[in-house]
Coordinates of C-alpha atoms in Angstrom, one line a residue:
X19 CA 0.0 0.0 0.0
X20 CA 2.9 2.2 0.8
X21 CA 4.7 1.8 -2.4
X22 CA 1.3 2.4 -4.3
X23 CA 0.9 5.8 -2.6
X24 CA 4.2 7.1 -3.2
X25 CA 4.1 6.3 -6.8
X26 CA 0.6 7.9 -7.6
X27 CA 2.4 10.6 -5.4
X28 CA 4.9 11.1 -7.8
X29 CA 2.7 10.7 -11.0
X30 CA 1.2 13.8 -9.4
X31 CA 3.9 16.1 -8.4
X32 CA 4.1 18.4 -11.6
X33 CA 0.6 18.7 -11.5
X34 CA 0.7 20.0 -7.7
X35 CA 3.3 22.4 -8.5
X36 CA 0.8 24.2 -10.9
X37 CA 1.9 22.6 -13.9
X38 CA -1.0 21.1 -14.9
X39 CA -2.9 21.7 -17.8
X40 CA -6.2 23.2 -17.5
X41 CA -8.1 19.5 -18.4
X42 CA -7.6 16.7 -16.1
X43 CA -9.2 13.6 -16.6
X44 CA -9.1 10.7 -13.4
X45 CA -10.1 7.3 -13.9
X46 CA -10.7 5.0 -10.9
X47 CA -10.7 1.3 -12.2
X48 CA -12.5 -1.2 -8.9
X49 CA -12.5 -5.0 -10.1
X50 CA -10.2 -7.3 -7.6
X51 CA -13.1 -7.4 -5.0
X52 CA -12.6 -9.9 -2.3
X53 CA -15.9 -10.5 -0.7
X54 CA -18.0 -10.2 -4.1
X55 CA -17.7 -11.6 -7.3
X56 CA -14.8 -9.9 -9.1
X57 CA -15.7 -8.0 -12.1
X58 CA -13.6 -8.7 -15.9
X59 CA -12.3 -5.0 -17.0
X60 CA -12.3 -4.0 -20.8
X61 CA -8.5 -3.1 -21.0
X62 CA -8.7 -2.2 -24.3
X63 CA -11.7 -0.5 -23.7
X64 CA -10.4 1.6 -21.4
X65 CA -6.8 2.1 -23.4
X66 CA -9.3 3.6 -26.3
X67 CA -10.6 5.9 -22.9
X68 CA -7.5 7.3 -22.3
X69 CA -6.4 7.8 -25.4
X70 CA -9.3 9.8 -26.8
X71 CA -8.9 11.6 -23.5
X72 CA -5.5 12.6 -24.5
X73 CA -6.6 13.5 -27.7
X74 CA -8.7 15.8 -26.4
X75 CA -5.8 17.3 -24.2
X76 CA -6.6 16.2 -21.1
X77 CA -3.8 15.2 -18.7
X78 CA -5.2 11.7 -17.4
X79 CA -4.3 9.7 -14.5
X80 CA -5.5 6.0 -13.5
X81 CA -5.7 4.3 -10.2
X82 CA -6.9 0.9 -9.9
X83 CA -8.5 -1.7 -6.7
X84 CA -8.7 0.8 -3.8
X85 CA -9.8 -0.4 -0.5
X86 CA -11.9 0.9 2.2
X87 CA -9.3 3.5 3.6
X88 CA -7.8 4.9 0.3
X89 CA -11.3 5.6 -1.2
X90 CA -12.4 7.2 1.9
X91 CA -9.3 9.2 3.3
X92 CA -7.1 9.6 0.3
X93 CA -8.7 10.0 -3.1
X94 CA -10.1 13.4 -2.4
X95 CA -6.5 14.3 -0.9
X96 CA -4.8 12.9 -3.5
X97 CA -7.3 14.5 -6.4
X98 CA -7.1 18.4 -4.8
X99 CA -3.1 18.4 -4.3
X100 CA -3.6 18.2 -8.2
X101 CA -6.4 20.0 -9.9
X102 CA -6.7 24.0 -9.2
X103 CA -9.7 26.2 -8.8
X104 CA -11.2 26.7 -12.3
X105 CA -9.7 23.0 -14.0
X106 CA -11.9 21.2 -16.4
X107 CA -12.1 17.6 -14.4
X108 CA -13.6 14.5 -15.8
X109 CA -13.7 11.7 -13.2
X110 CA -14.5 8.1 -14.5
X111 CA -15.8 4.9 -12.4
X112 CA -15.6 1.3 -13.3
X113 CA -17.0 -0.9 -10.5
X114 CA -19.4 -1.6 -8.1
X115 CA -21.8 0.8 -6.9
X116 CA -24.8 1.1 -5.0
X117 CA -27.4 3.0 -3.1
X118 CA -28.5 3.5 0.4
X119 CA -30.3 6.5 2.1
X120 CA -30.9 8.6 -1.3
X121 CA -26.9 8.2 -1.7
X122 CA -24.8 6.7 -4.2
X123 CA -22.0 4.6 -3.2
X124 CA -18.7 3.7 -4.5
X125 CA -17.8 0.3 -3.1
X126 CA -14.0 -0.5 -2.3
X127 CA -12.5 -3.7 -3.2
X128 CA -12.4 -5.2 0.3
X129 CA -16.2 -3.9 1.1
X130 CA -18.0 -7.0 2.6
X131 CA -21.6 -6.9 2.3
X132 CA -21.7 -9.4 5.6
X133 CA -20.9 -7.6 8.2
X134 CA -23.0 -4.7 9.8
X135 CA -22.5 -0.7 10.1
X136 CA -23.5 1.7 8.3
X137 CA -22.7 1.9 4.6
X138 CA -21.7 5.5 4.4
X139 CA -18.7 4.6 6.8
X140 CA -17.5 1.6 4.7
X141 CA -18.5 3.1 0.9
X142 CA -17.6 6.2 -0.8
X143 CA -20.3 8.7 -1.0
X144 CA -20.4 10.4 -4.7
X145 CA -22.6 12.9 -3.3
X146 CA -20.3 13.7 -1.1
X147 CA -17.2 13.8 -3.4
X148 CA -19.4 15.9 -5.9
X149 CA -19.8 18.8 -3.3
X150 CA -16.1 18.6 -2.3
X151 CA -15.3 19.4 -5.9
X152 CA -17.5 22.2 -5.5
X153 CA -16.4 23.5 -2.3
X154 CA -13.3 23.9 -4.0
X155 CA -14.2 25.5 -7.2
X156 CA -12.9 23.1 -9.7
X157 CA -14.6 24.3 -13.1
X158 CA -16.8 22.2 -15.2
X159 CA -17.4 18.8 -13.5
X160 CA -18.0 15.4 -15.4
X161 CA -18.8 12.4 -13.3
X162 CA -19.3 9.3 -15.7
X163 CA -20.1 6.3 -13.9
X164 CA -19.8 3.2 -16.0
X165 CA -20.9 0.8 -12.9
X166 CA -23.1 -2.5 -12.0
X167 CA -24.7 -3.0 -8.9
X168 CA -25.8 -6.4 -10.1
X169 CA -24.6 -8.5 -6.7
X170 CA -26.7 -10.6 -5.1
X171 CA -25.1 -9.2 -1.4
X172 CA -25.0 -6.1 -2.2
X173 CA -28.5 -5.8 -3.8
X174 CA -29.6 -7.7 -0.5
X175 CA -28.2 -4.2 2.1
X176 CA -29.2 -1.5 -0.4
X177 CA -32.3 0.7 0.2
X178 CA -33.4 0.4 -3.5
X179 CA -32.5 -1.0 -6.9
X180 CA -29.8 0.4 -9.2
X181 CA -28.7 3.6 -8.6
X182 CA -31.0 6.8 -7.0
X183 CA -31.4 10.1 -9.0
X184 CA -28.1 12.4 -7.7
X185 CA -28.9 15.1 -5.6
X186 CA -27.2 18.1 -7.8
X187 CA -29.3 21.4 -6.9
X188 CA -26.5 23.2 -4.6
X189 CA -23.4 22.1 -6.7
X190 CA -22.4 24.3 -9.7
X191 CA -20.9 23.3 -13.1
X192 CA -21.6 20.0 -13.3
X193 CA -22.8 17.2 -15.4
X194 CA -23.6 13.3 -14.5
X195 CA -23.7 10.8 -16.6
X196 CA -24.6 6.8 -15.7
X197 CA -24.3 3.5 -17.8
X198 CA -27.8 2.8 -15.8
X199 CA -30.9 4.4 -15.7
X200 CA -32.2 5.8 -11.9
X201 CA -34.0 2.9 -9.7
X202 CA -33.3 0.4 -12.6
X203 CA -33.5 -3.5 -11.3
X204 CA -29.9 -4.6 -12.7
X205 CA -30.0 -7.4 -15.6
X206 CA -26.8 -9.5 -16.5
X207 CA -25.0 -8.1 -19.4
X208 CA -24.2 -10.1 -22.6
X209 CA -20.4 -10.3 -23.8
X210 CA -20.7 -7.4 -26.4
X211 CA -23.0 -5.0 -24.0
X212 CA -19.7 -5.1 -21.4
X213 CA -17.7 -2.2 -22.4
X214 CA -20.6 -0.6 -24.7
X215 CA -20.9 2.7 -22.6
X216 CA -17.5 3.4 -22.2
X217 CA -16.9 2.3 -26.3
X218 CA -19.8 5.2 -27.0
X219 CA -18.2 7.6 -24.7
X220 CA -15.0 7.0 -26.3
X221 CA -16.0 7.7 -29.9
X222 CA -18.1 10.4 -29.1
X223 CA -15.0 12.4 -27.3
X224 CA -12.8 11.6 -30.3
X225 CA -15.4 13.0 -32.6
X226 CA -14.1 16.4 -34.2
X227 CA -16.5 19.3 -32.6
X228 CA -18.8 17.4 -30.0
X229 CA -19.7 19.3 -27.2
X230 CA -20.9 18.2 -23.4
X231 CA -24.5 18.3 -24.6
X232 CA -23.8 15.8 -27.7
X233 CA -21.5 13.6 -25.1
X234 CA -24.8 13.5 -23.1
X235 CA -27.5 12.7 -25.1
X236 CA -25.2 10.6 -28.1
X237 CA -24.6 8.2 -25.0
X238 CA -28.0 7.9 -23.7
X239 CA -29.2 7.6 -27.1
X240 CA -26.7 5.3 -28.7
X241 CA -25.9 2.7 -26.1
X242 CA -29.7 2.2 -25.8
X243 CA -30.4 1.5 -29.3
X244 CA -27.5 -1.3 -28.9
X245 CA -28.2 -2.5 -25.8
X246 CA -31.5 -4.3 -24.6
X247 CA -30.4 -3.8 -20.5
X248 CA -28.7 -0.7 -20.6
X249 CA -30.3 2.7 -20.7
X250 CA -27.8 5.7 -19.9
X251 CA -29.2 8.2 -17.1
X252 CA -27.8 12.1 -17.5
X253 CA -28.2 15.1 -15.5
X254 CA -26.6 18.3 -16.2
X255 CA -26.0 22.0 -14.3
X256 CA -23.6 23.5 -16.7
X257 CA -23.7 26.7 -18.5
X258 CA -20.4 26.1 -20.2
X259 CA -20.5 25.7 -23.7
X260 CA -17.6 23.1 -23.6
X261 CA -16.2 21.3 -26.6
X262 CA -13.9 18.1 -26.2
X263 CA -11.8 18.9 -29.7
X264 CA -12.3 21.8 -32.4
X265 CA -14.9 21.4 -34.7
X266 CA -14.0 20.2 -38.3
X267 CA -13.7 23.5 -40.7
X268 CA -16.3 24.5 -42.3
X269 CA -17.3 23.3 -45.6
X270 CA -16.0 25.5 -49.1
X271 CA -18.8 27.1 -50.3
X272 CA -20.5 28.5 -54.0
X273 CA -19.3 32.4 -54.4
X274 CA -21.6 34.2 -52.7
X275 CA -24.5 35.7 -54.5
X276 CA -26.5 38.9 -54.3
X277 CA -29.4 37.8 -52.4
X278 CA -27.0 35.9 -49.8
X279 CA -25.4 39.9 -49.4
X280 CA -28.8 40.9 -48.4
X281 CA -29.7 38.2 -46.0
X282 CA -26.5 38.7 -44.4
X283 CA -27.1 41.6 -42.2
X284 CA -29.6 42.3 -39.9
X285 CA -32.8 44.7 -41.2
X286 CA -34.5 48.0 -40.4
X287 CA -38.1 47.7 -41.0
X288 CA -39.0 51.1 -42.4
X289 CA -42.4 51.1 -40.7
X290 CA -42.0 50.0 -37.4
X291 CA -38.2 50.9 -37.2
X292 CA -37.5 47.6 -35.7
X293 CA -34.5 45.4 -36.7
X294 CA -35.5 41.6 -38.2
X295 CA -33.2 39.0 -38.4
X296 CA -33.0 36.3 -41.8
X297 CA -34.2 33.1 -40.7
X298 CA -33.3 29.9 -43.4
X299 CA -35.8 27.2 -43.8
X300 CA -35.0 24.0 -42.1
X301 CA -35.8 20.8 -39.8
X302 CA -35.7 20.6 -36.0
X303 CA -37.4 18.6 -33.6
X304 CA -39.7 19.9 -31.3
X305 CA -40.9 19.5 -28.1
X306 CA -39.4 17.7 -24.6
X307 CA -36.0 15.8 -25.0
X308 CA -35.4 13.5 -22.3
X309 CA -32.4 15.3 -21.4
X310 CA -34.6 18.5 -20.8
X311 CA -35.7 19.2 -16.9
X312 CA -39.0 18.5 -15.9
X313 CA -40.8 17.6 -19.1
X314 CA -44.8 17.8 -19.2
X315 CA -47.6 15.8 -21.2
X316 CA -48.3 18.9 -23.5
X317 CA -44.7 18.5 -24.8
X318 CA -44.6 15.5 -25.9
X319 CA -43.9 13.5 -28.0
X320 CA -40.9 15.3 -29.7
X321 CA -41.4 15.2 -33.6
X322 CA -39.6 16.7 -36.2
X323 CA -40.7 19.2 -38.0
X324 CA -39.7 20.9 -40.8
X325 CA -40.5 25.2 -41.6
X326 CA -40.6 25.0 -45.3
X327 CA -40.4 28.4 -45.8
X328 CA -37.7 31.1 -44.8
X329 CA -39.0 34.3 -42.7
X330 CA -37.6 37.7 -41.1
X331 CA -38.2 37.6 -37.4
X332 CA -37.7 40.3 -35.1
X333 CA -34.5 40.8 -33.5
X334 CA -35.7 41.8 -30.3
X335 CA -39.6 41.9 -28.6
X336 CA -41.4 44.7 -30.1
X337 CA -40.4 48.2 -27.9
X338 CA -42.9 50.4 -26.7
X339 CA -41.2 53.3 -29.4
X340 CA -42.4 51.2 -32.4
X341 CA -46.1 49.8 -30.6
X342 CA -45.7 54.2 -30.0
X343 CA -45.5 55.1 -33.6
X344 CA -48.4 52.2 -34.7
X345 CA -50.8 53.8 -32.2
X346 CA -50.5 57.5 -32.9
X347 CA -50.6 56.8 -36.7
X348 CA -53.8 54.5 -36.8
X349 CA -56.8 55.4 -37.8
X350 CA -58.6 56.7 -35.6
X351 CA -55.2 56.4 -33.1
X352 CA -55.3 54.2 -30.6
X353 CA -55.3 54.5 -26.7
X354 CA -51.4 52.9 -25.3
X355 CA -52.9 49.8 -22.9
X356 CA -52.2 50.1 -18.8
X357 CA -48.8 50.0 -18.2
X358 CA -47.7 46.8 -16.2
X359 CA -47.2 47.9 -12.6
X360 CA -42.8 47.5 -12.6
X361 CA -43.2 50.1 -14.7
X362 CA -43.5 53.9 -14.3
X363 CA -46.0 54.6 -17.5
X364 CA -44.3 54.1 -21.5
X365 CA -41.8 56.9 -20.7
X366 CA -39.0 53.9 -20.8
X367 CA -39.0 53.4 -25.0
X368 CA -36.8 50.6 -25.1
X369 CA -38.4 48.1 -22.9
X370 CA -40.2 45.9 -24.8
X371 CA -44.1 46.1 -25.5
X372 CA -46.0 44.4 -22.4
X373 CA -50.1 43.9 -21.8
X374 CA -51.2 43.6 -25.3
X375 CA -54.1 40.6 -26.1
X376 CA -53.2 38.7 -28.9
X377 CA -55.6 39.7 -31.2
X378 CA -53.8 43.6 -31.0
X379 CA -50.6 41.9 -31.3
X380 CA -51.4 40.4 -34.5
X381 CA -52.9 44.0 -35.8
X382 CA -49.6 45.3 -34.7
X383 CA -47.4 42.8 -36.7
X384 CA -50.1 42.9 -39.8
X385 CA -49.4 46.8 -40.1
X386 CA -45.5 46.0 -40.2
X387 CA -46.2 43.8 -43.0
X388 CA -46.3 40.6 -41.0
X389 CA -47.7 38.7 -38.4
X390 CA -47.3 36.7 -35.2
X391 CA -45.1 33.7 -35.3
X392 CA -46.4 30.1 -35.0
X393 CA -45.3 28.2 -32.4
X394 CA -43.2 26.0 -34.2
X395 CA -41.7 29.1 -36.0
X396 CA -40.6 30.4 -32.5
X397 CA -39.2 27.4 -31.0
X398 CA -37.0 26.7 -34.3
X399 CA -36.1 30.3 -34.3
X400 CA -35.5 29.8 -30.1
X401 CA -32.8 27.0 -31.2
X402 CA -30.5 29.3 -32.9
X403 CA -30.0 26.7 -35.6
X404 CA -28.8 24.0 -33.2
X405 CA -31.6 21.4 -33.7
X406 CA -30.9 19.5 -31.1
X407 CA -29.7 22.1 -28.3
X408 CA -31.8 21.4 -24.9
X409 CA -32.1 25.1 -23.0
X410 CA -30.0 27.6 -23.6
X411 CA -28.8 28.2 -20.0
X412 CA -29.7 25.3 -17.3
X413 CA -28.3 27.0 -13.9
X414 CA -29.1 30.4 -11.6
X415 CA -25.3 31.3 -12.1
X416 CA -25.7 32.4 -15.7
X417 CA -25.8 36.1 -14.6
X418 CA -25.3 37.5 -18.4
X419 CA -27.6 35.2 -20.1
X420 CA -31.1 36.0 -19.2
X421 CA -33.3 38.0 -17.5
X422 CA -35.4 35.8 -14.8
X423 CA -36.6 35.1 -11.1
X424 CA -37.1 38.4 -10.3
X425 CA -34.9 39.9 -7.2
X426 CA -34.2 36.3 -6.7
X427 CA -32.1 35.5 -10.3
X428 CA -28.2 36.2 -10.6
X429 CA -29.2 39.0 -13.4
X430 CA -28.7 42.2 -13.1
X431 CA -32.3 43.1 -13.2
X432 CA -35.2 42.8 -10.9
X433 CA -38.1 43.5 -13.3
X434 CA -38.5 43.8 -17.2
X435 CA -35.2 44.9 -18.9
X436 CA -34.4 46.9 -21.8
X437 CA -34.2 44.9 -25.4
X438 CA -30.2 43.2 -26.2
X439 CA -28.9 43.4 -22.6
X440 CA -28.4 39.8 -22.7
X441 CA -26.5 37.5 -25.5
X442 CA -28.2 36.7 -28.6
X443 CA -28.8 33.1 -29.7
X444 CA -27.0 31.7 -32.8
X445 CA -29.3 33.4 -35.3
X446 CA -28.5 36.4 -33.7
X447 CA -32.2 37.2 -31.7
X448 CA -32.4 38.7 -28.3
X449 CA -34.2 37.7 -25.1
X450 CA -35.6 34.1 -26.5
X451 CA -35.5 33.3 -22.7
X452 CA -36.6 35.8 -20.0
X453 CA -37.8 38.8 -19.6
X454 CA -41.8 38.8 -21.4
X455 CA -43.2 35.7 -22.1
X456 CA -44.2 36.1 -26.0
X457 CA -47.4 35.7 -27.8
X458 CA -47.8 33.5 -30.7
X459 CA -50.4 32.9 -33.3
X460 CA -51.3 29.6 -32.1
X461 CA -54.3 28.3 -30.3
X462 CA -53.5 26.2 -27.4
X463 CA -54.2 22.2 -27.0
X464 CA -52.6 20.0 -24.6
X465 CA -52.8 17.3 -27.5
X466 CA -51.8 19.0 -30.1
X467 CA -48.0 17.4 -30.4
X468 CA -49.6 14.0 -31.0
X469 CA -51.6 15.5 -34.4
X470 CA -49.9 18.4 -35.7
X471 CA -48.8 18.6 -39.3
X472 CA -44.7 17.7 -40.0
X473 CA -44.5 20.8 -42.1
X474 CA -45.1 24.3 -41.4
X475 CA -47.6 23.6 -38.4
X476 CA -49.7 26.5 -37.6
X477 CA -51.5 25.1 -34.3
X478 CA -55.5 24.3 -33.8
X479 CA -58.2 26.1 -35.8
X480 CA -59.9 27.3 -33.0
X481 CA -59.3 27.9 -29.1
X482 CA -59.9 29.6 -26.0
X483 CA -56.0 30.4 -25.5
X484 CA -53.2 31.2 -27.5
X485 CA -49.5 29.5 -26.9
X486 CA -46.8 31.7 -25.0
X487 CA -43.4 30.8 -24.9
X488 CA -39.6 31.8 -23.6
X489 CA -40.5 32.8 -20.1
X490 CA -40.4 36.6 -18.6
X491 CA -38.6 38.4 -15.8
X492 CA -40.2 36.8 -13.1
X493 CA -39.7 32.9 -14.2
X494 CA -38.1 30.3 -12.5
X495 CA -34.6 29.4 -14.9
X496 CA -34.7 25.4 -13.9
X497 CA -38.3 25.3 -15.8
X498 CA -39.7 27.8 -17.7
X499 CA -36.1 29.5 -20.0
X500 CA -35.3 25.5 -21.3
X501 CA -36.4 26.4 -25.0
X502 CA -39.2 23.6 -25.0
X503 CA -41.5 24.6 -22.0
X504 CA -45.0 25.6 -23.2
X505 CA -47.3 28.1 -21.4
X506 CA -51.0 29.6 -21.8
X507 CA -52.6 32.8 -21.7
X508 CA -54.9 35.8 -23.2
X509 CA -51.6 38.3 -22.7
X510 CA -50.6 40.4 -19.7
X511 CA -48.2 42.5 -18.1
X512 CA -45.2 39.8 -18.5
X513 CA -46.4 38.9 -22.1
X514 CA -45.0 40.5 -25.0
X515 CA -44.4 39.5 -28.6
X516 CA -42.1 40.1 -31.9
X517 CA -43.6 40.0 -35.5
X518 CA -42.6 37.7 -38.5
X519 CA -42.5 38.9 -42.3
X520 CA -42.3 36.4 -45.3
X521 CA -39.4 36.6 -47.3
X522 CA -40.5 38.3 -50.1
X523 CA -40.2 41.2 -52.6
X524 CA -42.6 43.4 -50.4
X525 CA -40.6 42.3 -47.3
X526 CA -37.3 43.1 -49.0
X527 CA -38.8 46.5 -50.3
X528 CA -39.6 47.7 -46.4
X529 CA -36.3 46.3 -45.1
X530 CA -33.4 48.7 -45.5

């Protein structure tokens, strides 16, 4: 044991000096157990591990068969005297695990399921080892835990089957990601499904461009289309958009032409003076993903769908200067609605438009030569051109992303906030998330996912309420900002909305 601490001492020193690189990658290998049935380890698995690892310039250190005392008293030790506040750190587990209490445990070699005490004294907590990472502000997290609890003794002293859902609400940057699904009653594993999440996570790190989200869900989704037993579990509090290796360069492209010149830049709408953005056709699929938090009935299933045609959409929520200008130029002019009460009148121009019903919404857009959005138009819009992204931002701490939970969120803003304070998305459109909720021209049905059309949906002929979307200042960032979370209503004071114009000659005429 002595001789086994003082090398993995030394295979640490430069790293403790502050030598290390910023992405560290430590894989803990438990398979000699002594008082349950050993477990056959994937060498060359695991060599493919590390090497994609290293590929992706992390700096990656293995230890292998720890008992009792080293996974209790010295793997954190050992861990911290190498990676510094604000390190990437990727922690991988091969072994036994199993749960008691609500906890997770991480058995040691020479754990016997015989004798009596309580597990969390004779087992490694990964709750536990999770919040020590965070208490001392190592960066982004990844906890991959390629483990069986399928053992007979130890099934026989846990408090539940498989492992229990991680407790991750008070520990920042962090993502989780399980060969098993939550509560799942283990089944033996054939010869080709041993190894099969650690082969996927492998391939998916050497891939050219993938980011943590694509690690995520290409795990859960390819090792269960392999695999009739396994079914990969993720959870995710990260706000970091992290890639494992550069993406590939982009393709050459065709000269470009005139019309491409024009789409290029963002648009000044000569009669509501509001700036549109070029959106292209395409596919996406909409609705809940199973990575997303909290996913409801109405959401489901997700479907693709494709938006046929391309449209102008407007940069930002409409402002109270342009809903300004349509009022005092109608015929006869129309009356401003109340102000919402966080605000002091319409003095304030550039906050966004607030308290409008639907139907004066869509009279607004039709005078600017457009109209509302559909709801698939707005969420494919929302995803920037990623179609698979989840949520934009997943975690309170994403102070210059969004506007929400009133006095409560990390923003910068306690009520409504002027338009572009925030990043855009990656069509280049403002306040998606946060600050109004916004109006679109469909009719709500809880059912509708299940029957709507796979091109161009436009939502229910008829209904008592229309479809809001993107959450507003006072919403809570865990639920209501992740892209695919529907909502209700007639309008109100933290509803808002942004036109749409077809791409067309009479569009291109007003745009300047």
């Amino acid at each position: 044991m002595r001789i086994s601490l003082s090398i993995f001492n030394l295979l640490w020193l430069p790293l403790a000096m502050g030598q290390a690189p910023s992405r560290q990658a430590f894989l803990l290998i438990n398979s000699e157990y002594q008082s349950v049935r050993p477990l056959s380890v994937n060498d060359a698995g695991l060599n493919e591990l590390k090497a994609a690892l290293v590929a992706a310039k992390f700096a990656v250190r293995e230890e292998r068969n720890l008992t009792q005392d080293k996974l209790a008293k010295d793997l954190d030790r050992l861990l911290l005297a190498a990676v510094k506040p604000g390190d990437t750190l990727l922690f991988y587990y091969f072994g036994y695990a199993m749960q008691a209490n609500g906890d997770n445990f991480l058995v040691p070699i020479d754990f016997d399921p015989k004798k009596t005490g309580p597990v969390q004294y004779r087992a490694r907590s990964l709750t536990g080892f999770m919040q020590i990472l965070d208490e001392k502000q190592i960066g982004l997290k990844m906890i991959l835990i390629d483990a069986t609890t399928q053992a007979t003794d130890l099934l026989a002293i846990a408090t539940g089957p498989g492992l229990a859902l991680p407790d991750l609400t008070d520990i920042r940057e962090i993502a989780y990601l399980s060969s098993t699904a939550m509560n799942a009653v283990p089944l033996p594993l054939s010869a080709t499904e041993s190894g099969l999440f650690t082969k996927h996570v492998s391939a998916l790190i050497r891939k050219p461009g993938t980011t943590l989200v694509e690690l995520l869900t290409g795990a859960q989704s390819q090792v269960a289309a392999e695999s009739k037993n396994l079914n990969p579990f993720y959870l995710t509090q990260s706000t970091q958009p992290f890639r494992f290796t550069e993406p590939p360069p982009p393709p050459k492209v065709a000269p470009v032409k005139a019309v491409d010149e024009f789409i290029s830049k963002d648009r000044v709408n000569s009669r509501d003076r509001q700036p549109y953005v070029f959106i292209p056709a395409g596919k996406f699929l909409m609705g809940c993903a199973s990575g997303d938090n909290k996913c409801e009935d109405h959401e489901k299933p997700q479907h693709e769908v494709t938006i046929t045609k391309a449209f102008w959409m407007g940069e930002t929520e409409v402002q109270v200067e342009a809903y300004q200008k349509f009022a005092d130029t109608a015929t006869p002019k129309r009356k401003m609605p109340r102000a919402p009460l966080d605000r002091k009148g319409w003095n304030q121009t550039n906050l966004p438009m607030a308290n409008m019903s639907p139907a004066d919404a869509e009279t607004f857009c039709n005078w600017a030569g457009g109209r509302l959005p559909t709801e698939a138009e707005w969420e494919y819009a929302a995803r920037g051109g990623k179609a698979n992204e989840i949520v934009p931002l997943n975690a309170e701490t994403a102070r210059d992303k969004a506007n929400f939970h009133g006095k409560q969120g990390n923003d910068r803003f306690d009520f409504v906030a002027p338009v572009r304070q925030f990043d855009p998305n990656g069509f280049g459109l403002f306040d998606l998330s946060g600050n109004l909720w916004e109006i679109t021209s469909d009719y709500y049905s809880k059912t509708y996912f299940a029957e709507s059309a796979k091109e161009d949906p436009k939502g229910p002929a008829s209904g008592k309420e229309w479809v809001v979307r993107g959450g507003s200042w006072n919403s809570d960032p865990k639920l209501h900002l992740r892209i695919s979370f529907r909502n209700k209503g007639p309008g109100g004071e933290i509803v808002g909305f942004r036109c749409v114009l077809p791409d067309s000659e009479e569009t291109r005429k007003l745009l300047r």
